[in-house]
GROMACS .gro file of C-alpha atoms in nm:
model
  362
    1UNK     CA    1   0.000   0.000   0.000
    2UNK     CA    2   0.131   0.344  -0.100
    3UNK     CA    3  -0.022   0.664   0.037
    4UNK     CA    4   0.043   1.009  -0.104
    5UNK     CA    5   0.005   1.302   0.137
    6UNK     CA    6  -0.059   1.659   0.027
    7UNK     CA    7   0.170   1.859   0.257
    8UNK     CA    8   0.496   1.808   0.443
    9UNK     CA    9   0.423   1.934   0.795
   10UNK     CA   10   0.419   1.761   1.130
   11UNK     CA   11   0.083   1.594   1.067
   12UNK     CA   12   0.219   1.432   0.752
   13UNK     CA   13   0.523   1.323   0.953
   14UNK     CA   14   0.314   1.157   1.223
   15UNK     CA   15   0.084   0.990   0.970
   16UNK     CA   16   0.388   0.832   0.807
   17UNK     CA   17   0.540   0.725   1.138
   18UNK     CA   18   0.210   0.559   1.232
   19UNK     CA   19   0.176   0.384   0.897
   20UNK     CA   20   0.529   0.254   0.863
   21UNK     CA   21   0.485  -0.036   1.111
   22UNK     CA   22   0.194  -0.157   0.896
   23UNK     CA   23   0.419  -0.173   0.590
   24UNK     CA   24   0.267   0.136   0.427
   25UNK     CA   25   0.491   0.347   0.205
   26UNK     CA   26   0.447   0.724   0.185
   27UNK     CA   27   0.520   1.010  -0.049
   28UNK     CA   28   0.461   1.382   0.001
   29UNK     CA   29   0.361   1.676  -0.215
   30UNK     CA   30   0.549   1.993  -0.114
   31UNK     CA   31   0.426   2.337  -0.215
   32UNK     CA   32   0.664   2.561  -0.414
   33UNK     CA   33   0.795   2.731  -0.097
   34UNK     CA   34   0.713   2.462   0.161
   35UNK     CA   35   0.981   2.339   0.400
   36UNK     CA   36   0.979   1.957   0.384
   37UNK     CA   37   1.203   1.910   0.690
   38UNK     CA   38   0.939   1.732   0.902
   39UNK     CA   39   0.908   1.447   0.650
   40UNK     CA   40   1.269   1.419   0.534
   41UNK     CA   41   1.368   1.052   0.519
   42UNK     CA   42   1.009   0.923   0.542
   43UNK     CA   43   0.940   0.890   0.171
   44UNK     CA   44   0.964   1.055  -0.170
   45UNK     CA   45   0.905   1.431  -0.170
   46UNK     CA   46   0.765   1.576  -0.493
   47UNK     CA   47   0.792   1.954  -0.526
   48UNK     CA   48   0.487   2.113  -0.691
   49UNK     CA   49   0.584   2.320  -0.993
   50UNK     CA   50   0.375   2.573  -1.182
   51UNK     CA   51   0.204   2.403  -1.473
   52UNK     CA   52   0.221   2.052  -1.326
   53UNK     CA   53  -0.058   1.830  -1.454
   54UNK     CA   54  -0.254   1.603  -1.222
   55UNK     CA   55  -0.096   1.305  -1.397
   56UNK     CA   56   0.258   1.436  -1.345
   57UNK     CA   57   0.182   1.502  -0.976
   58UNK     CA   58   0.044   1.150  -0.938
   59UNK     CA   59   0.351   1.005  -1.103
   60UNK     CA   60   0.581   1.228  -0.897
   61UNK     CA   61   0.416   1.087  -0.585
   62UNK     CA   62   0.505   0.738  -0.701
   63UNK     CA   63   0.154   0.644  -0.821
   64UNK     CA   64   0.004   0.600  -0.473
   65UNK     CA   65  -0.297   0.376  -0.408
   66UNK     CA   66  -0.474   0.649  -0.213
   67UNK     CA   67  -0.418   1.021  -0.152
   68UNK     CA   68  -0.489   1.228   0.159
   69UNK     CA   69  -0.413   1.575   0.291
   70UNK     CA   70  -0.266   1.693   0.619
   71UNK     CA   71  -0.442   2.032   0.607
   72UNK     CA   72  -0.778   2.176   0.507
   73UNK     CA   73  -0.627   2.483   0.337
   74UNK     CA   74  -0.547   2.297   0.019
   75UNK     CA   75  -0.675   2.366  -0.331
   76UNK     CA   76  -0.991   2.162  -0.373
   77UNK     CA   77  -0.937   2.170  -0.750
   78UNK     CA   78  -0.603   1.992  -0.696
   79UNK     CA   79  -0.767   1.720  -0.488
   80UNK     CA   80  -1.045   1.676  -0.745
   81UNK     CA   81  -0.795   1.658  -1.033
   82UNK     CA   82  -0.621   1.363  -0.865
   83UNK     CA   83  -0.938   1.158  -0.820
   84UNK     CA   84  -0.922   0.993  -1.165
   85UNK     CA   85  -0.586   0.843  -1.065
   86UNK     CA   86  -0.650   0.734  -0.704
   87UNK     CA   87  -0.916   0.769  -0.433
   88UNK     CA   88  -0.878   1.095  -0.240
   89UNK     CA   89  -0.980   1.096   0.129
   90UNK     CA   90  -1.124   1.298   0.282
   91UNK     CA   91  -1.321   1.373  -0.032
   92UNK     CA   92  -1.271   1.715  -0.197
   93UNK     CA   93  -1.636   1.804  -0.129
   94UNK     CA   94  -1.588   1.756   0.245
   95UNK     CA   95  -1.267   1.959   0.246
   96UNK     CA   96  -1.446   2.236   0.056
   97UNK     CA   97  -1.712   2.257   0.325
   98UNK     CA   98  -1.463   2.266   0.612
   99UNK     CA   99  -1.217   2.516   0.463
  100UNK     CA  100  -1.477   2.795   0.434
  101UNK     CA  101  -1.636   2.914   0.758
  102UNK     CA  102  -1.967   3.025   0.609
  103UNK     CA  103  -2.015   2.700   0.415
  104UNK     CA  104  -1.912   2.499   0.718
  105UNK     CA  105  -2.148   2.670   0.963
  106UNK     CA  106  -2.438   2.653   0.719
  107UNK     CA  107  -2.370   2.282   0.667
  108UNK     CA  108  -2.360   2.219   1.043
  109UNK     CA  109  -2.682   2.413   1.099
  110UNK     CA  110  -2.848   2.227   0.810
  111UNK     CA  111  -2.784   1.903   1.002
  112UNK     CA  112  -2.978   2.047   1.297
  113UNK     CA  113  -2.665   2.108   1.504
  114UNK     CA  114  -2.604   2.434   1.692
  115UNK     CA  115  -2.317   2.678   1.640
  116UNK     CA  116  -2.251   3.023   1.782
  117UNK     CA  117  -2.487   3.281   1.624
  118UNK     CA  118  -2.326   3.405   1.303
  119UNK     CA  119  -2.376   3.607   0.987
  120UNK     CA  120  -2.168   3.682   0.678
  121UNK     CA  121  -2.022   4.035   0.679
  122UNK     CA  122  -1.871   4.278   0.431
  123UNK     CA  123  -1.664   4.597   0.478
  124UNK     CA  124  -1.996   4.784   0.463
  125UNK     CA  125  -2.160   4.589   0.747
  126UNK     CA  126  -2.260   4.791   1.055
  127UNK     CA  127  -2.056   4.596   1.311
  128UNK     CA  128  -2.198   4.787   1.607
  129UNK     CA  129  -2.551   4.692   1.515
  130UNK     CA  130  -2.441   4.336   1.450
  131UNK     CA  131  -2.270   4.315   1.789
  132UNK     CA  132  -2.592   4.416   1.961
  133UNK     CA  133  -2.780   4.158   1.755
  134UNK     CA  134  -2.544   3.860   1.786
  135UNK     CA  135  -2.392   3.941   2.125
  136UNK     CA  136  -2.064   4.076   2.262
  137UNK     CA  137  -1.784   4.010   2.227
  138UNK     CA  138  -1.816   3.998   1.849
  139UNK     CA  139  -1.562   3.791   1.657
  140UNK     CA  140  -1.482   3.867   1.293
  141UNK     CA  141  -1.316   3.579   1.109
  142UNK     CA  142  -1.206   3.536   0.751
  143UNK     CA  143  -1.387   3.250   0.581
  144UNK     CA  144  -1.058   3.106   0.459
  145UNK     CA  145  -0.698   3.100   0.585
  146UNK     CA  146  -0.797   3.167   0.944
  147UNK     CA  147  -0.640   2.942   1.208
  148UNK     CA  148  -0.450   2.964   1.539
  149UNK     CA  149  -0.583   3.319   1.585
  150UNK     CA  150  -0.479   3.446   1.241
  151UNK     CA  151  -0.722   3.655   1.033
  152UNK     CA  152  -0.949   3.698   1.334
  153UNK     CA  153  -1.055   4.014   1.516
  154UNK     CA  154  -1.227   4.050   1.852
  155UNK     CA  155  -1.453   4.345   1.937
  156UNK     CA  156  -1.528   4.341   2.308
  157UNK     CA  157  -1.806   4.597   2.300
  158UNK     CA  158  -1.943   4.912   2.138
  159UNK     CA  159  -1.658   5.125   2.278
  160UNK     CA  160  -1.385   4.916   2.111
  161UNK     CA  161  -1.212   5.032   1.796
  162UNK     CA  162  -1.362   4.858   1.496
  163UNK     CA  163  -1.130   4.663   1.263
  164UNK     CA  164  -1.099   4.758   0.899
  165UNK     CA  165  -1.199   4.446   0.711
  166UNK     CA  166  -0.987   4.357   0.410
  167UNK     CA  167  -1.149   4.423   0.074
  168UNK     CA  168  -1.232   4.117  -0.129
  169UNK     CA  169  -1.192   3.876   0.164
  170UNK     CA  170  -1.506   3.689   0.267
  171UNK     CA  171  -1.566   3.710   0.643
  172UNK     CA  172  -1.825   3.611   0.898
  173UNK     CA  173  -1.917   3.755   1.237
  174UNK     CA  174  -1.984   3.534   1.538
  175UNK     CA  175  -2.156   3.641   1.855
  176UNK     CA  176  -1.978   3.572   2.180
  177UNK     CA  177  -2.062   3.246   2.354
  178UNK     CA  178  -2.028   3.220   2.733
  179UNK     CA  179  -1.886   2.869   2.716
  180UNK     CA  180  -1.792   2.672   3.024
  181UNK     CA  181  -1.523   2.462   2.855
  182UNK     CA  182  -1.358   2.410   2.518
  183UNK     CA  183  -1.368   2.047   2.416
  184UNK     CA  184  -1.299   1.846   2.103
  185UNK     CA  185  -1.404   1.511   1.967
  186UNK     CA  186  -1.176   1.323   1.731
  187UNK     CA  187  -1.383   1.083   1.520
  188UNK     CA  188  -1.290   0.850   1.234
  189UNK     CA  189  -1.506   0.693   0.964
  190UNK     CA  190  -1.394   0.398   0.753
  191UNK     CA  191  -1.469   0.333   0.388
  192UNK     CA  192  -1.744   0.089   0.491
  193UNK     CA  193  -1.916   0.359   0.698
  194UNK     CA  194  -1.816   0.233   1.042
  195UNK     CA  195  -1.740   0.512   1.290
  196UNK     CA  196  -1.527   0.520   1.603
  197UNK     CA  197  -1.477   0.814   1.839
  198UNK     CA  198  -1.211   0.895   2.095
  199UNK     CA  199  -1.298   1.025   2.442
  200UNK     CA  200  -1.381   1.394   2.458
  201UNK     CA  201  -1.075   1.611   2.514
  202UNK     CA  202  -1.054   1.932   2.719
  203UNK     CA  203  -0.844   2.200   2.549
  204UNK     CA  204  -0.666   2.508   2.684
  205UNK     CA  205  -0.548   2.785   2.451
  206UNK     CA  206  -0.315   3.080   2.470
  207UNK     CA  207  -0.338   3.363   2.214
  208UNK     CA  208  -0.569   3.147   2.006
  209UNK     CA  209  -0.326   2.853   1.987
  210UNK     CA  210  -0.376   2.521   2.163
  211UNK     CA  211  -0.138   2.498   2.458
  212UNK     CA  212  -0.240   2.173   2.626
  213UNK     CA  213  -0.510   1.907   2.630
  214UNK     CA  214  -0.645   1.663   2.887
  215UNK     CA  215  -0.820   1.339   2.794
  216UNK     CA  216  -1.065   1.205   2.874
  217UNK     CA  217  -1.199   1.549   2.962
  218UNK     CA  218  -1.224   1.554   3.344
  219UNK     CA  219  -1.555   1.552   3.530
  220UNK     CA  220  -1.787   1.540   3.231
  221UNK     CA  221  -2.160   1.518   3.294
  222UNK     CA  222  -2.320   1.188   3.207
  223UNK     CA  223  -2.436   1.160   2.848
  224UNK     CA  224  -2.211   1.427   2.695
  225UNK     CA  225  -1.982   1.175   2.525
  226UNK     CA  226  -2.284   1.010   2.364
  227UNK     CA  227  -2.423   1.347   2.249
  228UNK     CA  228  -2.092   1.442   2.089
  229UNK     CA  229  -2.062   1.105   1.917
  230UNK     CA  230  -2.415   1.134   1.778
  231UNK     CA  231  -2.327   1.474   1.628
  232UNK     CA  232  -2.009   1.333   1.476
  233UNK     CA  233  -2.195   1.038   1.325
  234UNK     CA  234  -2.453   1.270   1.170
  235UNK     CA  235  -2.190   1.497   1.016
  236UNK     CA  236  -1.967   1.214   0.894
  237UNK     CA  237  -2.254   1.032   0.727
  238UNK     CA  238  -2.392   1.351   0.570
  239UNK     CA  239  -2.055   1.406   0.398
  240UNK     CA  240  -1.994   1.034   0.329
  241UNK     CA  241  -1.664   1.116   0.495
  242UNK     CA  242  -1.361   0.885   0.509
  243UNK     CA  243  -1.078   0.948   0.757
  244UNK     CA  244  -1.040   1.149   1.077
  245UNK     CA  245  -1.270   1.447   1.138
  246UNK     CA  246  -1.236   1.663   1.449
  247UNK     CA  247  -1.522   1.857   1.609
  248UNK     CA  248  -1.412   2.163   1.807
  249UNK     CA  249  -1.682   2.222   2.065
  250UNK     CA  250  -1.806   2.478   2.316
  251UNK     CA  251  -1.990   2.345   2.620
  252UNK     CA  252  -2.268   2.592   2.702
  253UNK     CA  253  -2.523   2.522   2.978
  254UNK     CA  254  -2.464   2.151   2.945
  255UNK     CA  255  -2.511   2.147   2.567
  256UNK     CA  256  -2.269   2.157   2.275
  257UNK     CA  257  -2.219   2.421   2.012
  258UNK     CA  258  -1.974   2.338   1.733
  259UNK     CA  259  -1.705   2.602   1.689
  260UNK     CA  260  -1.553   2.448   1.377
  261UNK     CA  261  -1.462   2.124   1.203
  262UNK     CA  262  -1.116   2.005   1.101
  263UNK     CA  263  -1.106   1.750   0.815
  264UNK     CA  264  -0.780   1.587   0.925
  265UNK     CA  265  -0.588   1.452   1.219
  266UNK     CA  266  -0.582   1.724   1.483
  267UNK     CA  267  -0.354   1.881   1.742
  268UNK     CA  268  -0.603   1.806   2.020
  269UNK     CA  269  -0.579   1.436   1.933
  270UNK     CA  270  -0.203   1.405   1.969
  271UNK     CA  271  -0.249   1.256   2.316
  272UNK     CA  272  -0.380   0.940   2.145
  273UNK     CA  273  -0.021   0.849   2.052
  274UNK     CA  274   0.038   0.753   2.416
  275UNK     CA  275  -0.311   0.738   2.563
  276UNK     CA  276  -0.527   0.536   2.322
  277UNK     CA  277  -0.512   0.176   2.202
  278UNK     CA  278  -0.492   0.305   1.844
  279UNK     CA  279  -0.372   0.660   1.780
  280UNK     CA  280  -0.559   0.901   1.553
  281UNK     CA  281  -0.280   0.882   1.292
  282UNK     CA  282  -0.295   0.504   1.257
  283UNK     CA  283  -0.674   0.512   1.241
  284UNK     CA  284  -0.667   0.772   0.965
  285UNK     CA  285  -0.429   0.548   0.769
  286UNK     CA  286  -0.650   0.247   0.836
  287UNK     CA  287  -0.964   0.434   0.725
  288UNK     CA  288  -0.831   0.567   0.396
  289UNK     CA  289  -0.655   0.238   0.315
  290UNK     CA  290  -0.977   0.040   0.354
  291UNK     CA  291  -0.858  -0.144   0.665
  292UNK     CA  292  -1.069  -0.211   0.977
  293UNK     CA  293  -1.052   0.068   1.235
  294UNK     CA  294  -0.859   0.009   1.556
  295UNK     CA  295  -1.005   0.050   1.905
  296UNK     CA  296  -1.017   0.408   2.035
  297UNK     CA  297  -1.035   0.328   2.407
  298UNK     CA  298  -0.811   0.525   2.645
  299UNK     CA  299  -0.683   0.291   2.919
  300UNK     CA  300  -0.529   0.576   3.124
  301UNK     CA  301  -0.585   0.951   3.154
  302UNK     CA  302  -0.357   1.129   2.907
  303UNK     CA  303  -0.239   1.480   2.828
  304UNK     CA  304  -0.056   1.671   2.557
  305UNK     CA  305   0.151   1.988   2.596
  306UNK     CA  306   0.243   2.179   2.282
  307UNK     CA  307   0.594   2.316   2.237
  308UNK     CA  308   0.520   2.661   2.094
  309UNK     CA  309   0.844   2.822   1.988
  310UNK     CA  310   1.034   2.661   2.276
  311UNK     CA  311   1.286   2.380   2.309
  312UNK     CA  312   1.176   2.071   2.504
  313UNK     CA  313   1.256   2.081   2.876
  314UNK     CA  314   1.526   1.873   3.038
  315UNK     CA  315   1.393   1.513   3.049
  316UNK     CA  316   1.476   1.499   3.421
  317UNK     CA  317   1.190   1.743   3.484
  318UNK     CA  318   0.928   1.502   3.351
  319UNK     CA  319   1.100   1.170   3.275
  320UNK     CA  320   0.778   0.991   3.177
  321UNK     CA  321   0.681   1.242   2.905
  322UNK     CA  322   0.709   1.123   2.545
  323UNK     CA  323   0.865   1.385   2.316
  324UNK     CA  324   0.751   1.427   1.957
  325UNK     CA  325   0.979   1.670   1.772
  326UNK     CA  326   0.885   1.799   1.426
  327UNK     CA  327   1.233   1.877   1.286
  328UNK     CA  328   1.140   2.244   1.252
  329UNK     CA  329   1.347   2.552   1.327
  330UNK     CA  330   1.235   2.714   1.652
  331UNK     CA  331   1.057   3.048   1.604
  332UNK     CA  332   0.834   3.238   1.849
  333UNK     CA  333   0.489   3.082   1.868
  334UNK     CA  334   0.566   2.811   1.612
  335UNK     CA  335   0.450   2.455   1.678
  336UNK     CA  336   0.780   2.266   1.688
  337UNK     CA  337   0.682   1.962   1.892
  338UNK     CA  338   0.470   1.828   2.173
  339UNK     CA  339   0.493   1.617   2.488
  340UNK     CA  340   0.251   1.334   2.574
  341UNK     CA  341   0.192   1.213   2.928
  342UNK     CA  342  -0.020   0.944   3.092
  343UNK     CA  343  -0.095   0.872   3.457
  344UNK     CA  344  -0.343   0.651   3.640
  345UNK     CA  345  -0.435   0.945   3.867
  346UNK     CA  346  -0.596   1.229   3.665
  347UNK     CA  347  -0.524   1.480   3.941
  348UNK     CA  348  -0.155   1.391   3.941
  349UNK     CA  349  -0.155   1.415   3.563
  350UNK     CA  350  -0.309   1.763   3.577
  351UNK     CA  351  -0.040   1.869   3.827
  352UNK     CA  352   0.235   1.743   3.596
  353UNK     CA  353   0.086   1.940   3.308
  354UNK     CA  354   0.062   2.257   3.518
  355UNK     CA  355   0.425   2.221   3.623
  356UNK     CA  356   0.536   2.166   3.263
  357UNK     CA  357   0.341   2.467   3.138
  358UNK     CA  358   0.493   2.685   3.411
  359UNK     CA  359   0.843   2.576   3.309
  360UNK     CA  360   0.789   2.613   2.936
  361UNK     CA  361   0.596   2.942   2.952
  362UNK     CA  362   0.706   3.126   3.266
   0.00000   0.00000   0.00000
């Protein structure tokens, strides 16, 4: 089995590392300016050139049996052009929905699932009036190319300075949601339609970027896992989706609102490498390759701490942590690696995470 991956980042790296023990071979499509360091040595790297045909890309990838992507911000036309040569999962139609905020939120609402209140906006929109209608704080987000806090603006109230929205860039406005917790559900759907879900994960962010996760999410009310899984099943089936899909969730008054979807393996699921019987990366490989899904049970409480522009700490500080390094140059705020931890006592695990965070981000 040969799998071609669109992209050369850390997610592509971890997909390949998870697939190698199963005898899967990998190749990677690098953008014209993309740094392929994370996947060096893990398979053939084909550099995309202007004017490349779909056939030449397919051949440059070594004629893979199936093609996937490590990111949602990928040209849907490129994915669609490769379909005559090999199955592409997740399907281009699903990626198209998830890479555009307005399409995504409308799709979620059309399935009868709640999101934060939202509306499309233009540079001419009266943001003050919209803030009073949707609720403060008001968040303005570009429909595309908005992640980890980029291309997003927060207006706390009517006295705040209003952002100047870029011309020609589609945006939406979201009303503020008084959420109790930020959670995520990593789900995977196989080619035969079978679905498995990992335990809900509690996520903590800094400056819009995930800093650490705890799984299973501590002290969840009864029935929330089942509610989240039912939402995932509905969305996956509606898209006829194949592979890993992540639901980013707000918990509000005991109910879920979906913040956004990620059509790929996800940062908040990295803990599965140490904490689940089958990690999210292996299950994505299994799903797209047509293999049976592995169990998603979590035998022990687990956690993940992102390394955001920092070197890993001395192993003596937390000797049981598993380091995953992405072979990237360290720059402020850049995701360069992560640490996974497990412990039978969730309170002890939470203390270890707090201590690590204090050391890494004093």
